[in-house]
Amino acid sequence: LQYQVYLQCQETNKNVPKCVATKSKRNILVLYQYRLVSVLLLQPLRVSRMRSVLSLSVVLLLCLALGVVCVALWDGSGLQFNWHPVLMTTGLVVLYGYGSVVYRVPFTWGQSKLPWKLLHAGLMLLALLLSVVGLCAVFGNHNKNHIPNLYSLHSWIGLTAVILFALQWVAGFAGFLLPFSPLSFRKLLKPFHVWLGGSILTLSVAACISGINEKLFFVLKGDNHTASYSNLPPEAVHANSLGVLIVAFGLVVLRILTNKSWQRPEPDQQETAYTVGKCLRLM
Amino acid sequence: LQYQVYLQCQETNKNVPKCVATKSKRNILVLYQYRLVSVLLLQPLRVSRMRSVLSLSVVLLLCLALGVVCVALWDGSGLQFNWHPVLMTTGLVVLYGYGSVVYRVPFTWGQSKLPWKLLHAGLMLLALLLSVVGLCAVFGNHNKNHIPNLYSLHSWIGLTAVILFALQWVAGFAGFLLPFSPLSFRKLLKPFHVWLGGSILTLSVAACISGINEKLFFVLKGDNHTASYSNLPPEAVHANSLGVLIVAFGLVVLRILTNKSWQRPEPDQQETAYTVGKCLRLM
């Protein structure tokens, strides 16, 4: 902004330093007026938003409590297995996707980063916990029914995703949340953290697709009890569509993550802007 | 570079314009010396590289000729089906991956973009042709053996990838290779082209993983003729490892594509640098 003001002044006015000072003061006044109007207008909206957040929290807590009760009643049956796709998709795709785009919400950029860091870490921890419980669901079901574990490509890819996710969470916590973590380590870790984050989501999507595909071939055999997958009964169309939606969701999240202009402005950039401003004032 | 020179001069010297001119001349001289030394030293290496390229081309042409002969002898059998995973992986993952990172090779940045554009388009066309032939292999095999087509999630995701790839190639050809394509259309198309390129690779990887997984469950049934997939016989370990390598390859390509500092400098950026240089000379 400061640099734009300087360029405008250079084009139109001979007394550049005076022009820059006047234009900068005017800009600050306009910003304060805008802030006052937005506070007055948005107050009722904020109260309504608080209510929505409260209702959503209550519903989510109820879901969590019911989920814990169900998990406590696990008996290794097919009903227990059903928790595997539900929890893995909710954890490794949906919550993971929401958690990963927290820093891409523009209205948070002017605010302190810490609350958003905590939200990011919290959502990711919840996603990790859900996916670990989802793994317990399938291991318990396999062990009860003497089915071998971890032989399919689906399980190799899925387990790799969960292990990398756990390592990523621990490294992220140590690097970005512990206050004594050195700045040089944070700078080194960040691009790797961002890349591994996107890679884990890609692995999760691949695991989901292969898992849904595998399950449909397992259960829709076209015998006396079930329709054949190749006849595309409604449950097959439903599960295939779920797979397509998972891929679409993953691609949208990856698009948001890789768009440079949607990234939270970094301290480095602010420092550069400050230095440019300082240079211009010195000139 | 020009701006850095200016900042250095501002810090150390009072006669800024003279200092900038001297330093810029010195930089140009150093660059020319570097170019001369590199040409003299790299000449023998280039001759050897030309020989390697020639041998590689001959081998590739032989492979292509043998492939065409094999395809001409297709009879709808299981051997025909085997071409499906080979051609899809070669086309949609390997060649697609190589084709997509053509612009990320730094030594090409100083050269004209057109030959690299043609190489990008050529590799992508070859990848598209191979994947279409790969689709023909599976459709022919299914039709001969009265197996329904396009019911599994694997086929939905894979076919979506090929259709999007074909559309992407046509749009890319119309937008970036036809000389009368307007600059505004190119600017609009480019970020979408880059994003869709990465998305197609993600879809291809998901389709490969689900396809390998599905095929292993089909053929390793643990009956009189085959081992059981759950016992992880050598062919299962081999195919699972291939799946893991495909995912790793895809993630490395996506990493190369999304790294901003590995992107070919664009005319826009050159124009900006030129404008900044011009401004500095005017000051």
Coordinates of C-alpha atoms in Angstrom, one line a residue:
Chain A
L1 CA 0.0 0.0 0.0
Q2 CA 2.8 2.4 1.1
Y3 CA 4.7 1.6 -2.2
Q4 CA 1.6 2.1 -4.3
V5 CA 1.0 5.5 -2.6
Y6 CA 4.7 6.4 -3.4
L7 CA 4.3 5.4 -7.1
Q8 CA 1.1 7.5 -7.4
C9 CA 2.8 10.5 -5.8
Q10 CA 5.8 10.1 -8.1
E11 CA 3.6 10.2 -11.2
T12 CA 1.4 13.1 -10.2
N13 CA 3.2 15.4 -7.7
K14 CA 6.6 17.1 -7.5
N15 CA 6.8 17.3 -3.7
V16 CA 6.9 13.5 -3.2
P17 CA 7.6 13.2 0.6
K18 CA 4.7 15.7 1.5
C19 CA 2.3 13.9 -0.9
V20 CA 3.2 10.5 0.5
A21 CA 2.6 11.7 4.1
T22 CA -0.8 13.3 3.2
K23 CA -2.1 10.3 1.2
S24 CA -0.9 7.8 4.0
K25 CA -2.9 9.8 6.7
R26 CA -6.0 9.8 4.5
N27 CA -5.7 6.0 4.0
I28 CA -5.5 5.4 7.8
L29 CA -8.6 7.6 8.4
V30 CA -10.6 5.7 5.7
L31 CA -9.5 2.3 7.3
Y32 CA -10.7 3.5 10.8
Q33 CA -14.1 4.6 9.4
Y34 CA -14.5 1.3 7.6
R35 CA -13.7 -0.6 10.9
L36 CA -16.3 1.5 12.9
V37 CA -19.0 0.9 10.3
S38 CA -18.3 -2.8 10.1
V39 CA -18.4 -3.2 13.9
L40 CA -21.8 -1.4 14.2
L41 CA -23.3 -3.3 11.3
L42 CA -22.0 -6.8 12.1
Q43 CA -22.8 -6.9 15.9
P44 CA -26.3 -8.5 15.5
L45 CA -24.8 -11.0 13.0
R46 CA -22.1 -12.0 15.5
V47 CA -24.7 -12.8 18.2
S48 CA -26.6 -15.0 15.8
R49 CA -23.3 -16.6 14.8
M50 CA -22.5 -17.3 18.4
R51 CA -25.8 -19.1 18.8
S52 CA -25.1 -21.3 15.7
V53 CA -21.7 -22.2 17.0
L54 CA -23.2 -23.1 20.4
S55 CA -25.9 -25.4 18.8
L56 CA -23.3 -27.0 16.5
S57 CA -21.0 -27.7 19.5
V58 CA -23.9 -29.3 21.5
V59 CA -24.8 -31.5 18.5
L60 CA -21.2 -32.5 17.9
L61 CA -20.7 -33.4 21.6
L62 CA -23.9 -35.5 21.5
C63 CA -22.5 -37.3 18.4
L64 CA -19.2 -37.9 20.2
A65 CA -20.9 -39.3 23.3
L66 CA -23.1 -41.6 21.3
G67 CA -20.0 -42.7 19.3
V68 CA -18.1 -43.5 22.5
V69 CA -21.1 -45.6 23.8
C70 CA -21.1 -47.5 20.5
V71 CA -17.4 -48.1 20.5
A72 CA -17.6 -49.4 24.1
L73 CA -20.1 -52.0 22.9
W74 CA -17.9 -53.3 20.1
D75 CA -18.1 -57.1 19.7
G76 CA -15.9 -57.8 16.6
S77 CA -19.0 -58.3 14.4
G78 CA -19.7 -56.9 10.9
L79 CA -21.4 -53.9 12.6
Q80 CA -18.1 -53.1 14.3
F81 CA -16.3 -53.2 10.9
N82 CA -18.8 -50.6 9.6
W83 CA -17.2 -48.1 11.9
H84 CA -13.9 -48.5 9.9
P85 CA -15.0 -46.6 6.7
V86 CA -17.1 -44.1 8.7
L87 CA -14.3 -43.1 11.1
M88 CA -11.5 -43.2 8.5
T89 CA -13.4 -41.0 6.0
T90 CA -14.5 -38.6 8.8
G91 CA -11.0 -38.4 10.3
L92 CA -8.5 -38.8 7.4
V93 CA -10.6 -36.9 4.8
V94 CA -13.3 -34.6 6.2
L95 CA -11.8 -33.3 9.5
Y96 CA -8.3 -33.5 8.0
G97 CA -9.5 -31.4 5.1
Y98 CA -11.2 -28.8 7.3
G99 CA -8.2 -28.7 9.6
S100 CA -5.7 -28.2 6.8
V101 CA -7.4 -25.1 5.4
V102 CA -7.8 -23.2 8.7
Y103 CA -5.0 -20.7 7.8
R104 CA -6.6 -20.0 4.4
V105 CA -9.6 -18.1 5.8
P106 CA -8.8 -14.5 5.0
F107 CA -10.6 -12.8 7.9
T108 CA -8.2 -14.6 10.3
W109 CA -5.1 -13.1 8.7
G110 CA -5.3 -9.8 10.6
Q111 CA -5.7 -11.7 13.9
S112 CA -3.2 -13.4 16.2
K113 CA -2.1 -16.7 14.8
L114 CA -2.1 -18.7 18.0
P115 CA -5.8 -19.4 18.4
W116 CA -5.9 -20.6 14.8
K117 CA -2.8 -22.7 15.4
L118 CA -4.6 -24.3 18.4
L119 CA -7.7 -24.9 16.2
H120 CA -5.6 -26.5 13.5
A121 CA -3.8 -28.7 16.0
G122 CA -7.0 -29.6 17.8
L123 CA -8.9 -30.5 14.6
M124 CA -5.9 -32.6 13.4
L125 CA -5.6 -34.4 16.8
L126 CA -9.4 -35.2 16.6
A127 CA -8.9 -36.5 13.1
L128 CA -5.9 -38.6 14.2
L129 CA -7.9 -40.0 17.1
L130 CA -10.9 -40.9 14.9
S131 CA -8.6 -42.6 12.4
V132 CA -6.8 -44.6 15.1
V133 CA -10.2 -45.7 16.5
G134 CA -11.2 -46.6 12.9
L135 CA -8.1 -48.8 12.6
C136 CA -9.0 -50.5 15.9
A137 CA -12.5 -51.2 14.5
V138 CA -11.0 -53.2 11.5
F139 CA -8.2 -54.9 13.5
G140 CA -10.8 -56.0 16.2
N141 CA -13.2 -57.4 13.5
H142 CA -10.3 -59.2 11.6
N143 CA -8.9 -60.7 14.8
K144 CA -12.3 -62.0 16.0
N145 CA -13.0 -63.6 12.6
H146 CA -9.4 -64.9 12.1
I147 CA -8.9 -62.7 9.0
P148 CA -5.2 -61.8 8.4
N149 CA -4.3 -58.1 8.8
L150 CA -2.3 -55.7 6.6
Y151 CA -1.9 -57.8 3.4
S152 CA -3.9 -55.7 0.8
L153 CA -2.5 -52.7 -1.0
H154 CA -5.4 -50.7 0.5
S155 CA -4.1 -51.5 4.0
W156 CA -0.5 -50.7 3.1
I157 CA -1.5 -47.2 1.7
G158 CA -4.0 -46.5 4.5
L159 CA -1.6 -47.5 7.3
T160 CA 1.2 -45.4 5.7
A161 CA -1.2 -42.4 5.7
V162 CA -2.1 -42.8 9.4
I163 CA 1.6 -43.4 10.5
L164 CA 2.8 -40.3 8.5
F165 CA -0.2 -38.3 10.0
A166 CA 0.9 -39.2 13.5
L167 CA 4.5 -38.3 12.8
Q168 CA 3.4 -35.1 11.1
W169 CA 1.2 -34.1 14.2
V170 CA 4.1 -34.8 16.6
A171 CA 6.6 -32.8 14.5
G172 CA 4.1 -30.0 14.0
F173 CA 3.4 -29.8 17.7
A174 CA 7.1 -29.8 18.6
G175 CA 8.0 -27.3 15.8
F176 CA 5.1 -24.8 15.8
L177 CA 3.4 -25.0 19.2
L178 CA 6.2 -25.5 21.8
P179 CA 7.4 -22.0 22.6
F180 CA 11.1 -22.9 22.9
S181 CA 11.2 -24.3 19.4
P182 CA 13.9 -22.3 17.5
L183 CA 12.8 -20.1 14.6
S184 CA 15.4 -21.7 12.3
F185 CA 13.8 -25.1 12.9
R186 CA 10.3 -23.7 12.2
K187 CA 11.5 -22.2 8.9
L188 CA 13.1 -25.5 7.9
L189 CA 10.0 -27.6 8.9
K190 CA 7.3 -25.4 7.4
P191 CA 7.6 -26.2 3.6
F192 CA 8.1 -29.9 4.5
H193 CA 5.0 -29.8 6.8
V194 CA 2.8 -28.2 4.1
W195 CA 4.0 -30.8 1.4
L196 CA 3.6 -33.8 3.7
G197 CA 0.1 -32.5 4.7
G198 CA -1.0 -32.5 1.1
S199 CA 0.6 -35.9 0.5
I200 CA -1.1 -37.5 3.5
L201 CA -4.5 -36.3 2.1
T202 CA -3.6 -37.8 -1.4
L203 CA -2.7 -41.1 0.3
S204 CA -6.0 -41.0 2.3
V205 CA -8.0 -40.4 -0.8
A206 CA -6.2 -43.3 -2.6
A207 CA -6.9 -45.5 0.4
C208 CA -10.6 -44.6 0.6
I209 CA -11.1 -45.3 -3.1
S210 CA -9.4 -48.7 -3.0
G211 CA -11.2 -49.5 0.3
I212 CA -14.7 -48.7 -1.0
N213 CA -13.9 -50.6 -4.2
E214 CA -12.6 -53.7 -2.3
K215 CA -15.6 -53.7 0.1
L216 CA -18.1 -53.6 -2.8
F217 CA -16.5 -56.5 -4.5
F218 CA -16.5 -58.4 -1.1
V219 CA -20.2 -57.9 -0.3
L220 CA -21.9 -57.6 -3.6
K221 CA -21.2 -61.1 -4.9
G222 CA -24.5 -61.7 -6.7
D223 CA -25.3 -64.8 -4.6
N224 CA -28.7 -65.7 -2.9
H225 CA -28.3 -62.8 -0.4
T226 CA -26.9 -59.9 -2.4
A227 CA -27.0 -58.3 -5.8
S228 CA -24.0 -58.4 -8.0
Y229 CA -21.7 -55.3 -8.1
S230 CA -21.6 -55.6 -11.9
N231 CA -25.4 -55.0 -12.0
L232 CA -24.8 -51.6 -10.2
P233 CA -27.6 -52.0 -7.5
P234 CA -28.5 -48.8 -5.6
E235 CA -26.0 -49.5 -2.8
A236 CA -23.2 -49.8 -5.4
V237 CA -24.2 -46.5 -7.0
H238 CA -24.4 -44.9 -3.5
A239 CA -20.9 -46.1 -2.5
N240 CA -19.4 -45.3 -5.9
S241 CA -20.8 -41.7 -5.7
L242 CA -19.4 -41.4 -2.2
G243 CA -16.0 -42.3 -3.6
V244 CA -16.4 -39.7 -6.4
L245 CA -17.4 -37.1 -3.7
I246 CA -14.3 -38.0 -1.6
V247 CA -12.0 -37.5 -4.6
A248 CA -13.7 -34.2 -5.4
F249 CA -13.4 -33.0 -1.8
G250 CA -9.7 -33.9 -1.7
L251 CA -9.0 -32.1 -5.0
V252 CA -10.8 -28.9 -3.8
V253 CA -8.8 -29.0 -0.5
L254 CA -5.5 -29.5 -2.4
R255 CA -6.5 -26.6 -4.7
I256 CA -7.1 -24.3 -1.7
L257 CA -3.8 -25.4 -0.1
T258 CA -1.6 -24.9 -3.2
N259 CA -3.0 -21.5 -4.2
K260 CA -0.3 -19.0 -3.2
S261 CA -2.7 -16.0 -3.0
W262 CA -4.8 -17.8 -0.4
Q263 CA -1.9 -18.4 1.9
R264 CA -1.8 -16.5 5.2
P265 CA 0.7 -13.6 4.8
E266 CA 3.9 -14.6 6.7
P267 CA 6.0 -12.5 9.1
D268 CA 8.8 -12.6 6.5
Q269 CA 6.6 -10.8 3.9
Q270 CA 5.4 -8.3 6.6
E271 CA 9.0 -7.6 7.4
T272 CA 9.9 -7.1 3.8
A273 CA 6.9 -4.7 3.4
Y274 CA 8.1 -2.9 6.5
T275 CA 11.6 -2.6 5.1
V276 CA 10.4 -1.3 1.8
G277 CA 8.2 1.3 3.6
K278 CA 11.2 2.3 5.8
C279 CA 13.4 2.7 2.7
L280 CA 10.8 4.9 1.0
R281 CA 10.5 7.1 4.0
L282 CA 14.3 7.4 4.2
M283 CA 14.5 8.4 0.5
Chain B
L1 CA 19.3 -8.4 -9.5
Q2 CA 19.1 -4.7 -10.6
Y3 CA 17.1 -3.9 -7.4
Q4 CA 19.7 -5.7 -5.2
V5 CA 22.5 -3.7 -6.8
Y6 CA 20.6 -0.5 -6.2
L7 CA 20.1 -1.4 -2.5
Q8 CA 23.8 -2.3 -2.1
C9 CA 24.8 1.0 -3.7
Q10 CA 22.3 2.9 -1.5
E11 CA 23.9 1.4 1.6
T12 CA 27.5 1.9 0.7
N13 CA 27.9 4.7 -1.8
K14 CA 26.8 8.3 -2.0
N15 CA 26.8 8.6 -5.8
V16 CA 24.1 6.0 -6.4
P17 CA 23.5 6.2 -10.2
K18 CA 27.3 5.8 -11.0
C19 CA 27.7 3.0 -8.5
V20 CA 24.6 1.2 -10.0
A21 CA 26.1 1.5 -13.6
T22 CA 29.5 0.2 -12.5
K23 CA 28.2 -2.8 -10.6
S24 CA 25.7 -3.7 -13.4
K25 CA 28.5 -3.7 -16.0
R26 CA 30.7 -5.9 -13.7
N27 CA 27.7 -8.3 -13.3
I28 CA 27.3 -8.6 -17.1
L29 CA 31.0 -9.3 -17.6
V30 CA 31.0 -12.0 -14.9
L31 CA 27.9 -13.6 -16.6
Y32 CA 29.6 -13.7 -20.0
Q33 CA 32.8 -15.2 -18.6
Y34 CA 30.7 -17.9 -16.8
R35 CA 28.9 -18.7 -20.1
L36 CA 32.3 -19.0 -22.1
V37 CA 33.8 -21.4 -19.5
S38 CA 30.7 -23.5 -19.3
V39 CA 30.5 -23.8 -23.2
L40 CA 34.2 -24.9 -23.4
L41 CA 34.0 -27.4 -20.5
L42 CA 30.6 -28.9 -21.4
Q43 CA 31.2 -29.5 -25.2
P44 CA 32.5 -33.1 -24.8
L45 CA 29.7 -33.9 -22.3
R46 CA 27.1 -32.7 -24.9
V47 CA 28.5 -35.1 -27.6
S48 CA 28.2 -38.0 -25.2
R49 CA 24.7 -36.9 -24.2
M50 CA 23.7 -36.8 -27.8
R51 CA 24.8 -40.5 -28.2
S52 CA 22.7 -41.5 -25.2
V53 CA 19.7 -39.7 -26.5
L54 CA 20.1 -41.4 -29.9
S55 CA 20.4 -44.9 -28.3
L56 CA 17.4 -44.2 -26.0
S57 CA 15.3 -43.1 -29.0
V58 CA 16.2 -46.3 -31.0
V59 CA 15.3 -48.5 -28.0
L60 CA 12.0 -46.6 -27.5
L61 CA 11.1 -46.9 -31.2
L62 CA 11.8 -50.7 -31.0
C63 CA 9.5 -51.0 -27.9
L64 CA 6.8 -49.0 -29.8
A65 CA 7.1 -51.2 -32.9
L66 CA 6.9 -54.4 -30.8
G67 CA 3.9 -52.9 -28.9
V68 CA 2.1 -52.2 -32.1
V69 CA 2.6 -55.8 -33.3
C70 CA 1.3 -57.2 -30.0
V71 CA -1.7 -54.9 -30.1
A72 CA -2.5 -56.0 -33.7
L73 CA -2.6 -59.6 -32.4
W74 CA -5.1 -58.9 -29.6
D75 CA -7.7 -61.7 -29.2
G76 CA -9.7 -60.6 -26.1
S77 CA -7.8 -63.1 -23.8
G78 CA -6.3 -62.6 -20.4
L79 CA -3.0 -61.7 -22.1
Q80 CA -4.8 -58.8 -23.8
F81 CA -6.1 -57.7 -20.4
N82 CA -2.5 -57.5 -19.1
W83 CA -1.9 -54.6 -21.5
H84 CA -4.4 -52.6 -19.5
P85 CA -2.4 -52.0 -16.3
V86 CA 0.9 -51.8 -18.3
L87 CA -0.4 -49.1 -20.7
M88 CA -2.4 -47.1 -18.1
T89 CA 0.5 -46.9 -15.7
T90 CA 3.0 -46.0 -18.4
G91 CA 0.6 -43.5 -19.9
L92 CA -1.3 -41.9 -17.1
V93 CA 1.4 -42.0 -14.4
V94 CA 5.0 -42.3 -15.8
L95 CA 4.8 -40.4 -19.1
Y96 CA 2.2 -38.0 -17.7
G97 CA 4.6 -37.3 -14.8
Y98 CA 7.6 -36.7 -17.0
G99 CA 5.6 -34.5 -19.4
S100 CA 4.2 -32.4 -16.5
V101 CA 7.6 -31.4 -15.1
V102 CA 9.2 -30.4 -18.5
Y103 CA 8.9 -26.7 -17.6
R104 CA 10.6 -27.3 -14.2
V105 CA 14.0 -28.1 -15.6
P106 CA 16.1 -24.9 -14.8
F107 CA 18.5 -25.1 -17.7
T108 CA 15.6 -24.6 -20.1
W109 CA 14.5 -21.4 -18.5
G110 CA 16.9 -19.3 -20.5
Q111 CA 15.9 -20.9 -23.8
S112 CA 12.9 -20.3 -26.1
K113 CA 9.7 -21.8 -24.6
L114 CA 8.3 -23.2 -27.9
P115 CA 10.5 -26.4 -28.2
W116 CA 9.6 -27.3 -24.5
K117 CA 6.0 -26.6 -25.2
L118 CA 6.1 -29.0 -28.1
L119 CA 7.9 -31.6 -26.0
H120 CA 5.3 -31.2 -23.2
A121 CA 2.4 -31.5 -25.7
G122 CA 4.1 -34.4 -27.5
L123 CA 4.7 -36.4 -24.3
M124 CA 1.2 -35.7 -23.1
L125 CA -0.3 -36.8 -26.5
L126 CA 1.8 -40.1 -26.3
A127 CA 0.5 -40.6 -22.7
L128 CA -3.1 -40.0 -23.8
L129 CA -2.7 -42.4 -26.8
L130 CA -1.2 -45.1 -24.5
S131 CA -4.0 -44.7 -22.0
V132 CA -6.7 -44.9 -24.7
V133 CA -5.1 -48.1 -26.1
G134 CA -5.0 -49.3 -22.5
L135 CA -8.8 -48.7 -22.2
C136 CA -9.3 -50.6 -25.5
A137 CA -7.5 -53.5 -24.0
V138 CA -9.8 -53.9 -21.1
F139 CA -13.0 -53.1 -23.0
G140 CA -12.1 -55.8 -25.7
N141 CA -11.3 -58.4 -23.0
H142 CA -14.6 -57.6 -21.1
N143 CA -16.7 -57.7 -24.3
K144 CA -15.1 -61.0 -25.4
N145 CA -15.8 -62.6 -22.0
H146 CA -19.3 -61.0 -21.5
I147 CA -18.1 -59.0 -18.4
P148 CA -20.0 -55.8 -17.9
N149 CA -18.0 -52.5 -18.3
L150 CA -17.7 -49.4 -16.1
Y151 CA -19.5 -50.5 -12.9
S152 CA -16.6 -50.4 -10.3
L153 CA -15.4 -47.3 -8.5
H154 CA -12.0 -48.0 -10.0
S155 CA -13.5 -47.7 -13.5
W156 CA -15.4 -44.5 -12.7
I157 CA -12.3 -42.8 -11.3
G158 CA -10.0 -44.1 -14.1
L159 CA -12.4 -43.1 -16.9
T160 CA -12.9 -39.7 -15.4
A161 CA -9.1 -39.3 -15.4
V162 CA -8.8 -40.2 -19.1
I163 CA -11.8 -38.0 -20.2
L164 CA -10.4 -35.0 -18.2
F165 CA -6.9 -35.7 -19.6
A166 CA -8.3 -35.6 -23.2
L167 CA -10.2 -32.3 -22.5
Q168 CA -7.1 -30.9 -20.9
W169 CA -5.0 -31.8 -23.9
V170 CA -7.4 -30.2 -26.3
A171 CA -7.8 -27.0 -24.2
G172 CA -4.0 -26.8 -23.7
F173 CA -3.4 -27.2 -27.5
A174 CA -6.0 -24.6 -28.3
G175 CA -4.9 -22.2 -25.6
F176 CA -1.1 -22.5 -25.6
L177 CA -0.1 -23.8 -29.0
L178 CA -2.4 -22.2 -31.6
P179 CA -0.7 -18.9 -32.5
F180 CA -3.9 -16.9 -32.8
S181 CA -5.1 -17.8 -29.2
P182 CA -5.5 -14.4 -27.4
L183 CA -3.2 -13.6 -24.5
S184 CA -6.1 -12.9 -22.1
F185 CA -7.4 -16.5 -22.7
R186 CA -3.9 -18.0 -22.0
K187 CA -3.7 -16.0 -18.7
L188 CA -7.2 -17.2 -17.7
L189 CA -6.5 -20.8 -18.7
K190 CA -3.0 -21.3 -17.2
P191 CA -3.8 -21.6 -13.4
F192 CA -6.8 -23.9 -14.2
H193 CA -4.5 -26.0 -16.6
V194 CA -1.9 -26.4 -13.8
W195 CA -4.5 -27.3 -11.2
L196 CA -6.3 -29.7 -13.4
G197 CA -3.0 -31.3 -14.4
G198 CA -2.2 -32.1 -10.8
S199 CA -5.8 -33.3 -10.2
I200 CA -5.6 -35.7 -13.2
L201 CA -2.4 -37.2 -11.7
T202 CA -4.1 -37.6 -8.3
L203 CA -7.1 -39.3 -10.0
S204 CA -4.7 -41.6 -12.0
V205 CA -2.8 -42.6 -8.8
A206 CA -6.1 -43.4 -7.0
A207 CA -7.3 -45.4 -10.0
C208 CA -4.0 -47.3 -10.2
I209 CA -4.1 -48.2 -6.5
S210 CA -7.7 -49.4 -6.6
G211 CA -7.1 -51.3 -9.8
I212 CA -4.0 -53.2 -8.5
N213 CA -5.9 -53.9 -5.3
E214 CA -9.0 -55.2 -7.2
K215 CA -6.9 -57.3 -9.6
L216 CA -5.1 -59.0 -6.7
F217 CA -8.3 -59.9 -5.0
F218 CA -9.6 -61.3 -8.3
V219 CA -6.7 -63.5 -9.2
L220 CA -5.2 -64.6 -5.8
K221 CA -8.2 -66.5 -4.5
G222 CA -6.3 -69.3 -2.7
D223 CA -8.0 -72.1 -4.7
N224 CA -6.2 -75.0 -6.4
H225 CA -4.4 -72.8 -9.0
T226 CA -3.4 -69.7 -7.0
A227 CA -2.1 -68.7 -3.6
S228 CA -4.3 -66.5 -1.4
Y229 CA -3.8 -62.7 -1.4
S230 CA -4.0 -62.8 2.4
N231 CA -0.9 -65.1 2.6
L232 CA 1.1 -62.4 0.7
P233 CA 2.7 -64.6 -2.0
P234 CA 5.6 -63.0 -3.9
E235 CA 3.4 -61.8 -6.7
A236 CA 1.2 -59.9 -4.1
V237 CA 4.3 -58.3 -2.5
H238 CA 5.5 -57.4 -6.0
A239 CA 2.2 -55.7 -7.0
N240 CA 1.7 -54.0 -3.6
S241 CA 5.3 -52.6 -3.9
L242 CA 4.4 -51.4 -7.4
G243 CA 1.4 -49.6 -5.9
V244 CA 3.6 -48.0 -3.2
L245 CA 6.1 -46.9 -5.9
I246 CA 3.3 -45.4 -8.1
V247 CA 2.1 -43.3 -5.1
A248 CA 5.6 -42.2 -4.2
F249 CA 6.3 -41.2 -7.9
G250 CA 3.0 -39.2 -8.0
L251 CA 3.8 -37.4 -4.7
V252 CA 7.3 -36.5 -6.0
V253 CA 5.8 -35.1 -9.2
L254 CA 3.1 -33.1 -7.3
R255 CA 5.9 -31.7 -5.0
I256 CA 7.9 -30.6 -8.1
L257 CA 4.8 -29.0 -9.6
T258 CA 3.7 -27.1 -6.5
N259 CA 7.1 -25.7 -5.6
K260 CA 6.9 -22.0 -6.6
S261 CA 10.7 -21.6 -6.8
W262 CA 10.9 -24.4 -9.4
Q263 CA 8.5 -22.8 -11.8
R264 CA 9.7 -21.4 -15.0
P265 CA 9.9 -17.6 -14.7
E266 CA 7.0 -16.0 -16.5
P267 CA 7.0 -13.1 -19.0
D268 CA 4.9 -11.2 -16.4
Q269 CA 7.6 -11.4 -13.9
Q270 CA 10.2 -10.4 -16.5
E271 CA 8.1 -7.4 -17.4
T272 CA 7.8 -6.5 -13.7
A273 CA 11.6 -6.8 -13.3
Y274 CA 12.1 -4.6 -16.4
T275 CA 9.7 -2.0 -15.1
V276 CA 11.4 -1.9 -11.7
G277 CA 14.8 -1.6 -13.5
K278 CA 13.4 1.2 -15.6
C279 CA 12.0 3.0 -12.6
L280 CA 15.4 2.8 -10.8
R281 CA 17.2 4.2 -13.8
L282 CA 14.7 7.1 -14.0
M283 CA 15.2 7.9 -10.3

